[in-house]
Short mmCIF file of C-alpha atoms (C1' of nucleotides) in Angstrom, two decimals:
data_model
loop_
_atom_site.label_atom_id
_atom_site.label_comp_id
_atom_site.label_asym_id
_atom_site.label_seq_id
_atom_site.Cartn_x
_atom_site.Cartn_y
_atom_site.Cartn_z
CA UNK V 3 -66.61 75.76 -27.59
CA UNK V 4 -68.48 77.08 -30.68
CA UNK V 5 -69.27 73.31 -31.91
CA UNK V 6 -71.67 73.14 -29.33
CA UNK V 7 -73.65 75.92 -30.46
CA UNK V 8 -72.77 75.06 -33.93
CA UNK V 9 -74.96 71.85 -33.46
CA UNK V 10 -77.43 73.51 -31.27
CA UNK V 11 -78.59 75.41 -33.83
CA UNK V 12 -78.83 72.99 -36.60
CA UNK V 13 -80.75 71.33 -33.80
CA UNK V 14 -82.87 74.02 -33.14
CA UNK V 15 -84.53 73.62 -36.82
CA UNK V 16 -84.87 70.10 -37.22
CA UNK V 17 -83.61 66.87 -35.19
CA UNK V 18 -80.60 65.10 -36.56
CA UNK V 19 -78.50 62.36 -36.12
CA UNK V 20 -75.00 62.76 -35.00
CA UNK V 21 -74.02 61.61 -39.06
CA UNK V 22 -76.08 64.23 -40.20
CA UNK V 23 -74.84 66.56 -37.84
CA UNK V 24 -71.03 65.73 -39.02
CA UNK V 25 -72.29 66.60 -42.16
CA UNK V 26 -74.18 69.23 -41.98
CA UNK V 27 -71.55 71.06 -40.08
CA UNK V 28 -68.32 69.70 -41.93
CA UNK V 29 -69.87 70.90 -45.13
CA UNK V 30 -70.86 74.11 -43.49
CA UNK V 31 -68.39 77.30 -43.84
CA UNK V 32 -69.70 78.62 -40.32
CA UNK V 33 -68.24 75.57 -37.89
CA UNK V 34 -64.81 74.57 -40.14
CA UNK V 35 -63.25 71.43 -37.97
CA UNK V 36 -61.89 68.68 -39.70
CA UNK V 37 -63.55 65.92 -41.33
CA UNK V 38 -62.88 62.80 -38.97
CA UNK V 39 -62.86 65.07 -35.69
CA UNK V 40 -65.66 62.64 -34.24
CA UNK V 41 -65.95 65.47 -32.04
CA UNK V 42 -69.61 66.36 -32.29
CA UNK V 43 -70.24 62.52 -30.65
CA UNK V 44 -68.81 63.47 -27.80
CA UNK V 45 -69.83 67.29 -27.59
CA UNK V 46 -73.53 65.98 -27.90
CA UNK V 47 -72.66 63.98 -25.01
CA UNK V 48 -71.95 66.64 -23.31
CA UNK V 49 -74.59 68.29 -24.25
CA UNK V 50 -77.01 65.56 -23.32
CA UNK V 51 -75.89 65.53 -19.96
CA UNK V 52 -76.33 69.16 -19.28
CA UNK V 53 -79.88 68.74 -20.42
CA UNK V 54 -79.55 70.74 -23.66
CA UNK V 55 -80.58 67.76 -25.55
CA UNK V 56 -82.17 64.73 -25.55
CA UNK V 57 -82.00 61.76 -28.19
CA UNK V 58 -84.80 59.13 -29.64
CA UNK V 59 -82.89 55.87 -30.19
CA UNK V 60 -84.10 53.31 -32.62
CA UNK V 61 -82.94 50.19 -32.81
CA UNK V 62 -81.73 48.78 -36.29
CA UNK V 63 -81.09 45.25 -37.07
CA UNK V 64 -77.59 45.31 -37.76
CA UNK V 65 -76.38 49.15 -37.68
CA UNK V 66 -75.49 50.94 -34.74
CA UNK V 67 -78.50 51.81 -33.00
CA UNK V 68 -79.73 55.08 -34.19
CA UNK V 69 -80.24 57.97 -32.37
CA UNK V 70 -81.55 61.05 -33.12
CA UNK V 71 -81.40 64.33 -31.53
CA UNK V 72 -83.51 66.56 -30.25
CA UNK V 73 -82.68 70.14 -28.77
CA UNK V 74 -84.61 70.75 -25.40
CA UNK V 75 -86.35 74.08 -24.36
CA UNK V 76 -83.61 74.77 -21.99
CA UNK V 77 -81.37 74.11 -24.82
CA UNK V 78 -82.74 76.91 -26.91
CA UNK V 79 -83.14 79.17 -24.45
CA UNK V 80 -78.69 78.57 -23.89
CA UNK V 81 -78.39 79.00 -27.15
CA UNK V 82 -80.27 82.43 -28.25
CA UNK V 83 -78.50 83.71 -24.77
CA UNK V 84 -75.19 83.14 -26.60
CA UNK V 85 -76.12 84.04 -30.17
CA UNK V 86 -77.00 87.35 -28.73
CA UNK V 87 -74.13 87.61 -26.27
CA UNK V 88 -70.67 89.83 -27.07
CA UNK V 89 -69.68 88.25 -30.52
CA UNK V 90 -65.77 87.58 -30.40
CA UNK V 91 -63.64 89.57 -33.34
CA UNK V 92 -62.71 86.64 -36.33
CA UNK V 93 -59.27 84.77 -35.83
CA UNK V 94 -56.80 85.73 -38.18
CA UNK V 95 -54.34 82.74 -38.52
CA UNK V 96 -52.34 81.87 -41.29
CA UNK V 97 -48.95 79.83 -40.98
CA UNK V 98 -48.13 81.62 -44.08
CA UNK V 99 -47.63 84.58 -42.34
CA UNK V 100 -44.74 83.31 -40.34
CA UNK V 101 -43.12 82.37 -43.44
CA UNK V 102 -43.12 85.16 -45.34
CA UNK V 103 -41.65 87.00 -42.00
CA UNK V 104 -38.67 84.91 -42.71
CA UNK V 105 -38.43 84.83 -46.22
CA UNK V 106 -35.39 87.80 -46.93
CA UNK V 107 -34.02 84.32 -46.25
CA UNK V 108 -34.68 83.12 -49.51
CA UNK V 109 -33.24 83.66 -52.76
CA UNK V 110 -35.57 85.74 -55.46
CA UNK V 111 -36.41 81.76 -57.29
CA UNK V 112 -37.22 80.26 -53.94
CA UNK V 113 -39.26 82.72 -52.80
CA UNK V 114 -40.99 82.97 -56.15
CA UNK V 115 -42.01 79.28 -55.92
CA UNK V 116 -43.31 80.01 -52.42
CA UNK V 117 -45.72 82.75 -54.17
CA UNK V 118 -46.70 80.24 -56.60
CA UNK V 119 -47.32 77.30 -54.57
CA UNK V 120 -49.34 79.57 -51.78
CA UNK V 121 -51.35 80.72 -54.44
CA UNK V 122 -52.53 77.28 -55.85
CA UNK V 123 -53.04 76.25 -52.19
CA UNK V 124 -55.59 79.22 -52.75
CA UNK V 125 -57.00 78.38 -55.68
CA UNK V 126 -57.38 74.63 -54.44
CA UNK V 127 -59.31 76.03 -51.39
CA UNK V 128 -61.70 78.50 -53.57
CA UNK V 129 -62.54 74.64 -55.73
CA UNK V 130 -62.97 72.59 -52.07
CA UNK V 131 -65.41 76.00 -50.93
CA UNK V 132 -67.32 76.02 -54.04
CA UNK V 133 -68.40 72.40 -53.74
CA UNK V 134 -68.96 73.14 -49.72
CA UNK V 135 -71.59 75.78 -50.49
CA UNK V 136 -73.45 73.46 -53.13
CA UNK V 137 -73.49 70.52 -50.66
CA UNK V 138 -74.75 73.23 -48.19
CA UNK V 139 -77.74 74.14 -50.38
CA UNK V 140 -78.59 70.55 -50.33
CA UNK V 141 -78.00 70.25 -46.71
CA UNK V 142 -80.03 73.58 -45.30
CA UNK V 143 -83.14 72.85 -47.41
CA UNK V 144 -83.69 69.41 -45.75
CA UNK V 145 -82.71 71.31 -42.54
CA UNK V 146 -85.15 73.78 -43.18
CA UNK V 147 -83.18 76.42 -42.78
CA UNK V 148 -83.50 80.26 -43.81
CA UNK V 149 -80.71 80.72 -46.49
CA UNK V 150 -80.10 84.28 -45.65
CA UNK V 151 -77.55 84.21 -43.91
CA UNK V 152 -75.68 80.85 -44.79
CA UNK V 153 -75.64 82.35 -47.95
CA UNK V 154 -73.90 85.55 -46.40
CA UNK V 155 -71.48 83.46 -44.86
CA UNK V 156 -70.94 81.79 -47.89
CA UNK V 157 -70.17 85.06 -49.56
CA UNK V 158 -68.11 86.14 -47.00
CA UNK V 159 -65.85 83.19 -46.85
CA UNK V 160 -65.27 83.15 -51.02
CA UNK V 161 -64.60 87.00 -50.45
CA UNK V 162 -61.61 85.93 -48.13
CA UNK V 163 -59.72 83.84 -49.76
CA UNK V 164 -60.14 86.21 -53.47
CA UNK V 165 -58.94 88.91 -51.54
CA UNK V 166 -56.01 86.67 -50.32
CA UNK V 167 -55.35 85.80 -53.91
CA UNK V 168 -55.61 89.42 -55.18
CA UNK V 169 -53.16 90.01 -52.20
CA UNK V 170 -50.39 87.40 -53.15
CA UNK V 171 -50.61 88.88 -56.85
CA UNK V 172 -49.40 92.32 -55.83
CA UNK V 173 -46.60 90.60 -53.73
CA UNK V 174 -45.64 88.50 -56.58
CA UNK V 175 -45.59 91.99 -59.01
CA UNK V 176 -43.92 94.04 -56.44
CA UNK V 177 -41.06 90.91 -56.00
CA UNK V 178 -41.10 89.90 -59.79
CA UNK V 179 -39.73 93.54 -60.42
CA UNK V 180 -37.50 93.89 -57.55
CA UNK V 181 -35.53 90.78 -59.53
CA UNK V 182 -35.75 92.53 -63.00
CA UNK V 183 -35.74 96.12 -62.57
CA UNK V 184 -33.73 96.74 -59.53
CA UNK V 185 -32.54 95.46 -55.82
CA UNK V 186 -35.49 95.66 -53.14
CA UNK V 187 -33.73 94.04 -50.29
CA UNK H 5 -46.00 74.55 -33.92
CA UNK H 6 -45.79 77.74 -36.14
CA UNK H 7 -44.32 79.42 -33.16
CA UNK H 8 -41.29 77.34 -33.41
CA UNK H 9 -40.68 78.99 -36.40
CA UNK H 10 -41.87 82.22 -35.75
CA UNK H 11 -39.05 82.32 -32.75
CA UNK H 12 -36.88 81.04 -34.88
CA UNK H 13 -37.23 83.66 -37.24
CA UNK H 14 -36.61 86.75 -34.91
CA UNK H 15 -33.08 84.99 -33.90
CA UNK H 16 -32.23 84.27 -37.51
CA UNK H 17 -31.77 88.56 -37.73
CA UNK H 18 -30.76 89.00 -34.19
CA UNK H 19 -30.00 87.07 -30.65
CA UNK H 20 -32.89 88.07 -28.32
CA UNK H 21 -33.62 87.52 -24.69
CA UNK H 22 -37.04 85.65 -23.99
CA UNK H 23 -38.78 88.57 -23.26
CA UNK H 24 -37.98 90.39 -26.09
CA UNK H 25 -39.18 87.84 -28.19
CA UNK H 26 -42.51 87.16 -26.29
CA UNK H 27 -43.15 90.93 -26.87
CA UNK H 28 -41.90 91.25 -30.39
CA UNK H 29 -44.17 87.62 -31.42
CA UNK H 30 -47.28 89.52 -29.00
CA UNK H 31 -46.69 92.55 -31.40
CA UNK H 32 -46.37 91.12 -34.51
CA UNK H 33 -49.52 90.50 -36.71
CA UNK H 34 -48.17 87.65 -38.42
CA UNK H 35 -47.83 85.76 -35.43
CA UNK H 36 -51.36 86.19 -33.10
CA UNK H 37 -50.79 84.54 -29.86
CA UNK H 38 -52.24 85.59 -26.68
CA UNK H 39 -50.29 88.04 -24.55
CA UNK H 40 -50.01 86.04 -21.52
CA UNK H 41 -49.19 83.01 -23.41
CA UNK H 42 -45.95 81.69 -21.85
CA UNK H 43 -46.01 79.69 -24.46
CA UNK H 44 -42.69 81.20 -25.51
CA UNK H 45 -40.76 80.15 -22.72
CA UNK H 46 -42.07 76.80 -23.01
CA UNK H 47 -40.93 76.15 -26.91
CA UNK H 48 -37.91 77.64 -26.10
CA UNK H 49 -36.52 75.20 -24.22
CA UNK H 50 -37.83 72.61 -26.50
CA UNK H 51 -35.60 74.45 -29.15
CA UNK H 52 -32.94 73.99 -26.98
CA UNK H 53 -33.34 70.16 -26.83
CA UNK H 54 -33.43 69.97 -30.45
CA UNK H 55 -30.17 71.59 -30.39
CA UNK H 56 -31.87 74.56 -32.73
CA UNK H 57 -31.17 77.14 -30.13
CA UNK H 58 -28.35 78.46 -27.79
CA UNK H 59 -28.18 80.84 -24.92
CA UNK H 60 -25.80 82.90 -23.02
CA UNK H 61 -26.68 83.14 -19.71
CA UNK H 62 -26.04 87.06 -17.76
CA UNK H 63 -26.35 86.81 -14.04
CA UNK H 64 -27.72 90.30 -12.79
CA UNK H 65 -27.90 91.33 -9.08
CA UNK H 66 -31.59 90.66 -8.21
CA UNK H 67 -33.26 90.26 -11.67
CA UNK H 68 -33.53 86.60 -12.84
CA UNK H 69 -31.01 85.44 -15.00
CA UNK H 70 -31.29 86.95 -18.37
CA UNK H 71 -30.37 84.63 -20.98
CA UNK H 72 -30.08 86.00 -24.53
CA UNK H 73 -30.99 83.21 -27.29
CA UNK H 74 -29.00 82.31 -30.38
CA UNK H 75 -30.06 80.57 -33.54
CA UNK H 76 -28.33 77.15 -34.14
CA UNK H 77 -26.40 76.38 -37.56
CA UNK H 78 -29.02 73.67 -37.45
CA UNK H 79 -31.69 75.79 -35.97
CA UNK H 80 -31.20 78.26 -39.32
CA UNK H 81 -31.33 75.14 -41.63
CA UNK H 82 -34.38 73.76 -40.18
CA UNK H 83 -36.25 77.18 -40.60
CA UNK H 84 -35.19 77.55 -44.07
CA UNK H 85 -36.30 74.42 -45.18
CA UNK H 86 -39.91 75.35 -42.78
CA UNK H 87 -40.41 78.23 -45.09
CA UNK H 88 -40.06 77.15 -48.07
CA UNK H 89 -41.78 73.70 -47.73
CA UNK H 90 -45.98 73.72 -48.77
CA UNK H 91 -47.91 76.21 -47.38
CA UNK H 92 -50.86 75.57 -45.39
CA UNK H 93 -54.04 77.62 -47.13
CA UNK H 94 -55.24 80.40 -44.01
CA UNK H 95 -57.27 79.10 -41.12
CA UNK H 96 -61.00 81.06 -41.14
CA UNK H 97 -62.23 80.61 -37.84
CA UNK H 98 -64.86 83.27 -36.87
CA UNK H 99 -67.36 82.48 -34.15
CA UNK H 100 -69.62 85.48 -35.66
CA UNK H 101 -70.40 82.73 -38.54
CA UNK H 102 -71.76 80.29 -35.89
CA UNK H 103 -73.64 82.93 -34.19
CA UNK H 104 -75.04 84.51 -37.54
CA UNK H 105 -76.34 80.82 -38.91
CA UNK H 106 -78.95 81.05 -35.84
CA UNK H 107 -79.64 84.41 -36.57
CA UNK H 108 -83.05 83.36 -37.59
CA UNK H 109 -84.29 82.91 -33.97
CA UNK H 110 -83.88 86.56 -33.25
CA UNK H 111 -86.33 89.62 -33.31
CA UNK H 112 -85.36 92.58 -35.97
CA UNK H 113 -84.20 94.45 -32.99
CA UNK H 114 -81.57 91.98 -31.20
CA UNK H 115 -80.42 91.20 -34.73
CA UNK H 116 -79.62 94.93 -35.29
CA UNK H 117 -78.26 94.94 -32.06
CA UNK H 118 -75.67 91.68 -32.99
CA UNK H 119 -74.44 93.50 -35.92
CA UNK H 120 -73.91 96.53 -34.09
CA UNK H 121 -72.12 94.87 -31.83
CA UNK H 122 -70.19 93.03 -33.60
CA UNK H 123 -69.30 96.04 -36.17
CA UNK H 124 -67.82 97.76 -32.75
CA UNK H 125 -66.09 94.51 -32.24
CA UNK H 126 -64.15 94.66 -35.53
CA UNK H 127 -63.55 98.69 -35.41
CA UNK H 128 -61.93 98.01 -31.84
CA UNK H 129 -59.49 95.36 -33.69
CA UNK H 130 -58.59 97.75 -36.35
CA UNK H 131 -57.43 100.47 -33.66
CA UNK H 132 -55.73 97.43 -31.62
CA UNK H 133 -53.95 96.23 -35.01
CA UNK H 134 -52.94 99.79 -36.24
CA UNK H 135 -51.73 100.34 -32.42
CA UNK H 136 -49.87 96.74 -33.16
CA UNK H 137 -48.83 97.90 -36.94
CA UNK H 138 -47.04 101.21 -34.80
CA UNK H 139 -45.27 99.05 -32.73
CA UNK H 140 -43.88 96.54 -35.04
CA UNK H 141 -42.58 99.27 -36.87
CA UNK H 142 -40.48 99.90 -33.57
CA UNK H 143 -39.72 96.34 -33.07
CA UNK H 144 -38.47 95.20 -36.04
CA UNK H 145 -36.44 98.58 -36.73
CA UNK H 146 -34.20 97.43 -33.55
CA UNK H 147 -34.48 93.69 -34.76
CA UNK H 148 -32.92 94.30 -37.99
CA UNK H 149 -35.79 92.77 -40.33
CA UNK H 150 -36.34 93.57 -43.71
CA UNK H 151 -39.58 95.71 -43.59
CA UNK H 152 -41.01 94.75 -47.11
CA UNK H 153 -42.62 91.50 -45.72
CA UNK H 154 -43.79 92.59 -42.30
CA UNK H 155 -45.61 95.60 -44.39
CA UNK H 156 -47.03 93.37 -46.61
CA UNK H 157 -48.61 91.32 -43.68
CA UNK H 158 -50.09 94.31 -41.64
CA UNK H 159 -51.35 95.25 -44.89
CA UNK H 160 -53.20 92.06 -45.40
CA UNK H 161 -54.30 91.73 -41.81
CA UNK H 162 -55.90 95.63 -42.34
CA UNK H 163 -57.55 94.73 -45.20
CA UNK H 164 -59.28 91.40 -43.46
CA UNK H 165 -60.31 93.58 -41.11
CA UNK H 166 -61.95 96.22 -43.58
CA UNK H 167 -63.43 93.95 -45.68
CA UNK H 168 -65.41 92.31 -42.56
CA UNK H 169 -66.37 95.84 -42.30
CA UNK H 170 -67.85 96.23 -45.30
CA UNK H 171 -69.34 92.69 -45.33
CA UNK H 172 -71.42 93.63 -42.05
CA UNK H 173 -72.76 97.28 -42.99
CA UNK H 174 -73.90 95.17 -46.47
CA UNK H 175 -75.51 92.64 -44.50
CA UNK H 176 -77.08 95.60 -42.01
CA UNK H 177 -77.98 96.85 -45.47
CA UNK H 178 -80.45 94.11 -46.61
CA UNK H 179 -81.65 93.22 -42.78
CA UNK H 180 -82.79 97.73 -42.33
CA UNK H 181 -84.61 97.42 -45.24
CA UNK H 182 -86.80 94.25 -44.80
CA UNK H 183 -87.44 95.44 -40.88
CA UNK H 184 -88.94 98.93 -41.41
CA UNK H 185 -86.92 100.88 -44.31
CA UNK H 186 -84.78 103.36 -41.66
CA UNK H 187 -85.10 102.40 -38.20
CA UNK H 188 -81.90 101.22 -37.23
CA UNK H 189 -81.89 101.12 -33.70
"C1'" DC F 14 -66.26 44.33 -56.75
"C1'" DA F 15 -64.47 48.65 -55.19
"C1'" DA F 16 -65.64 52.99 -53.46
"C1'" DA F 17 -68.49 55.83 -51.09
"C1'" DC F 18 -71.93 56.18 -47.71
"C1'" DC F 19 -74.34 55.06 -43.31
"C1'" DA F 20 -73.56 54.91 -38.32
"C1'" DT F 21 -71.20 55.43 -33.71
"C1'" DG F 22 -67.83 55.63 -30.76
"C1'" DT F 23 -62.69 55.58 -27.97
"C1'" DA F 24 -57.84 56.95 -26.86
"C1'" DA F 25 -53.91 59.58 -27.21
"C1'" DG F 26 -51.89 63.66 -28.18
"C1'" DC F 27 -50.83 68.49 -29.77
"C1'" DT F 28 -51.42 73.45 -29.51
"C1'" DG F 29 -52.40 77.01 -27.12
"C1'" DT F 30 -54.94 79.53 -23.06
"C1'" DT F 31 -55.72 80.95 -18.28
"C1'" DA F 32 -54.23 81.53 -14.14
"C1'" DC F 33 -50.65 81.36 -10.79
"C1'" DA F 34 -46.02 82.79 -8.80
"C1'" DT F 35 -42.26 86.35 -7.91
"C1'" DG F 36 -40.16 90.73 -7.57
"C1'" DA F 37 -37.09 94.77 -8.97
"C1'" DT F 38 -37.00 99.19 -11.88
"C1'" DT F 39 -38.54 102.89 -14.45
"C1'" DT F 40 -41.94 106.22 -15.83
"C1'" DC F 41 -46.01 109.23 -15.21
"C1'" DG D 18 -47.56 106.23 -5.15
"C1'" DA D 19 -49.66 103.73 -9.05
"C1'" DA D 20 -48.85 101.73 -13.40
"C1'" DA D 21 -46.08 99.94 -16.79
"C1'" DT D 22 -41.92 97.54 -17.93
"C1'" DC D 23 -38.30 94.13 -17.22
"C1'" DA D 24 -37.66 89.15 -16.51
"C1'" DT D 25 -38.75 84.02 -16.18
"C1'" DG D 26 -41.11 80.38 -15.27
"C1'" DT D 27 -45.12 76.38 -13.69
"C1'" DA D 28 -49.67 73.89 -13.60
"C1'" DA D 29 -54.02 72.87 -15.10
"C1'" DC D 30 -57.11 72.80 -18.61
"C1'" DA D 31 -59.84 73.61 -23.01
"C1'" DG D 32 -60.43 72.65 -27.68
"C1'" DC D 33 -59.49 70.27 -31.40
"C1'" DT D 34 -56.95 66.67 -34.37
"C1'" DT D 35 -55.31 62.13 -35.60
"C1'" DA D 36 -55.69 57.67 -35.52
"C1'" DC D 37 -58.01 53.56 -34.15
"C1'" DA D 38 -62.08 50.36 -34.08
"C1'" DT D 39 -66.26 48.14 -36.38
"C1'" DG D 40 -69.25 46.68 -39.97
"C1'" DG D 41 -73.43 46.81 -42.98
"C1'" DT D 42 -75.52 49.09 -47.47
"C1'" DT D 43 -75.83 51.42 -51.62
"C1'" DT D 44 -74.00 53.10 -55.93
"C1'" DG D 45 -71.03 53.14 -60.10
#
DNA sequence: CAAACCATGTAAGCTGTTACATGATTTC
DNA sequence: GAAATCATGTAACAGCTTACATGGTTTG
């Protein structure tokens, strides 16, 4: 249940509408969920009935009335509890793992193209973070937010997925020789 | 469903019985499942309705029925055609980010504390995965496996691992300095 | 005038976790 | 004699995703 945190504390700094909050916390590398998970309208739900938050509505002539949300004193207090309670280790899971435990099924072309095609998946993802930490400038200045550490997270995250690439280029060297030079497998 | 193919590709090198599998998938780094997940004996017999999978049932005395499972003709070609098909880009889900983006709210000294903590967090996992590495080792000697992959993967996982490490003492880094220039806790 | 943005929600489903249930055998 | 290993399953739930549903406004 980290999205509830996850909006808590873009609450905590400024109010926000639930769109904002999608947003804000789509384009954020901290909380990664997917784009139309209209999760966070029903985790602030939640949230609103265990008196974490409370919401402003204004009424708009023909939009959906708009609410905005605020994060309560009892809200805040939840949430610095868990910030500083036993962090969790990261989650390492990557499909591609499982494939490349199966792939002495492969012949050296196939596997080749699975190298190749993994590692543009990579690059794509480096292009789609890039423009997630500009939109994430924009979106923690209106938020007010300190950029310390958003920007370490932002570092942190690029730094994966270069190491991954750096990674899949020493397993394409070691294979691409095993084909020329002599039989690994 | 990357389990389904994670089963799949123990019994593509060797029949196993269920719980050789559960602890061979527990072990394994490419696969990270909890340990008292019976998810395995759950997707097995899903295999088994898609006709992917096979068993041969051993009545012994007062044990349960041990039933060792065999890849399908069909099983095989639905694995191959898994693993080579696009890879999905790895999944970076680390609650640490969530907790670090309200970092802000915190005193110098609980914020030392969190990245303390945390840095334990992450040196436990490295013992746990070199414990796992060990083990694999084991597993996949008996299972017949190729060992160039499975290295490659604990090598990767290590290095995630590391890297975090040296991502938090930088952060630690910048955070002693601004506090009081040397009083870390 | 199409695409993207603003704005909020519901329903069904998948993946995986936690906890429960049982009980013999081997190792320290 | 306690702990780990062998051996297989069930039930309930949490967390998140996908798809559906609606419709006005701004920008290129």
């Amino acid at each position: 249940m980290t999205i509830k945190y996850a909006i808590l504390g873009v609450l905590s700094r400024n109010p926000q509408t639930g769109y904002d909050l999608k947003r804000i916390l789509f384009d954020s590398q901290a909380f990664c969920c997917s784009d139309d998970g209209n999760l966070i309208y029903k985790t602030i739900i939640q949230l609103l009935k265990e008196g974490l938050v409370v919401n402003e509505a204004k009424k708009q002539a023909d939009l959906p009335t708009k609410k905005t949300w605020f994060i309560t004193e009892s809200g805040l207090s939840e949430l610095k509890k868990w910030v500083v309670s036993t962090p969790e280790p990261p989650q390492i899971i990557n499909s591609f793992f499982v494939r490349l435990a199966s792939a002495d099924l492969l012949e050296g072309s196939e596997l080749n193209e699975l190298l190749e095609r993994y590692e543009n998946e990579i690059r794509m993802q480096i292009l789609i973070q890039q423009e997630k930490a500009r939109r994430v400038n924009r979106d923690i200045k209106s938020a007010k937010c300190s950029t310390n550490f958003w920007n370490a997270i932002t570092e942190r995250v690029m730094s994966i997925y270069e190491n991954e690439l750096q990674w899949i280029g020493e397993l394409k060297g070691v294979h691409g020789k095993s084909i020329n030079g002599g039989n690994l497998i």
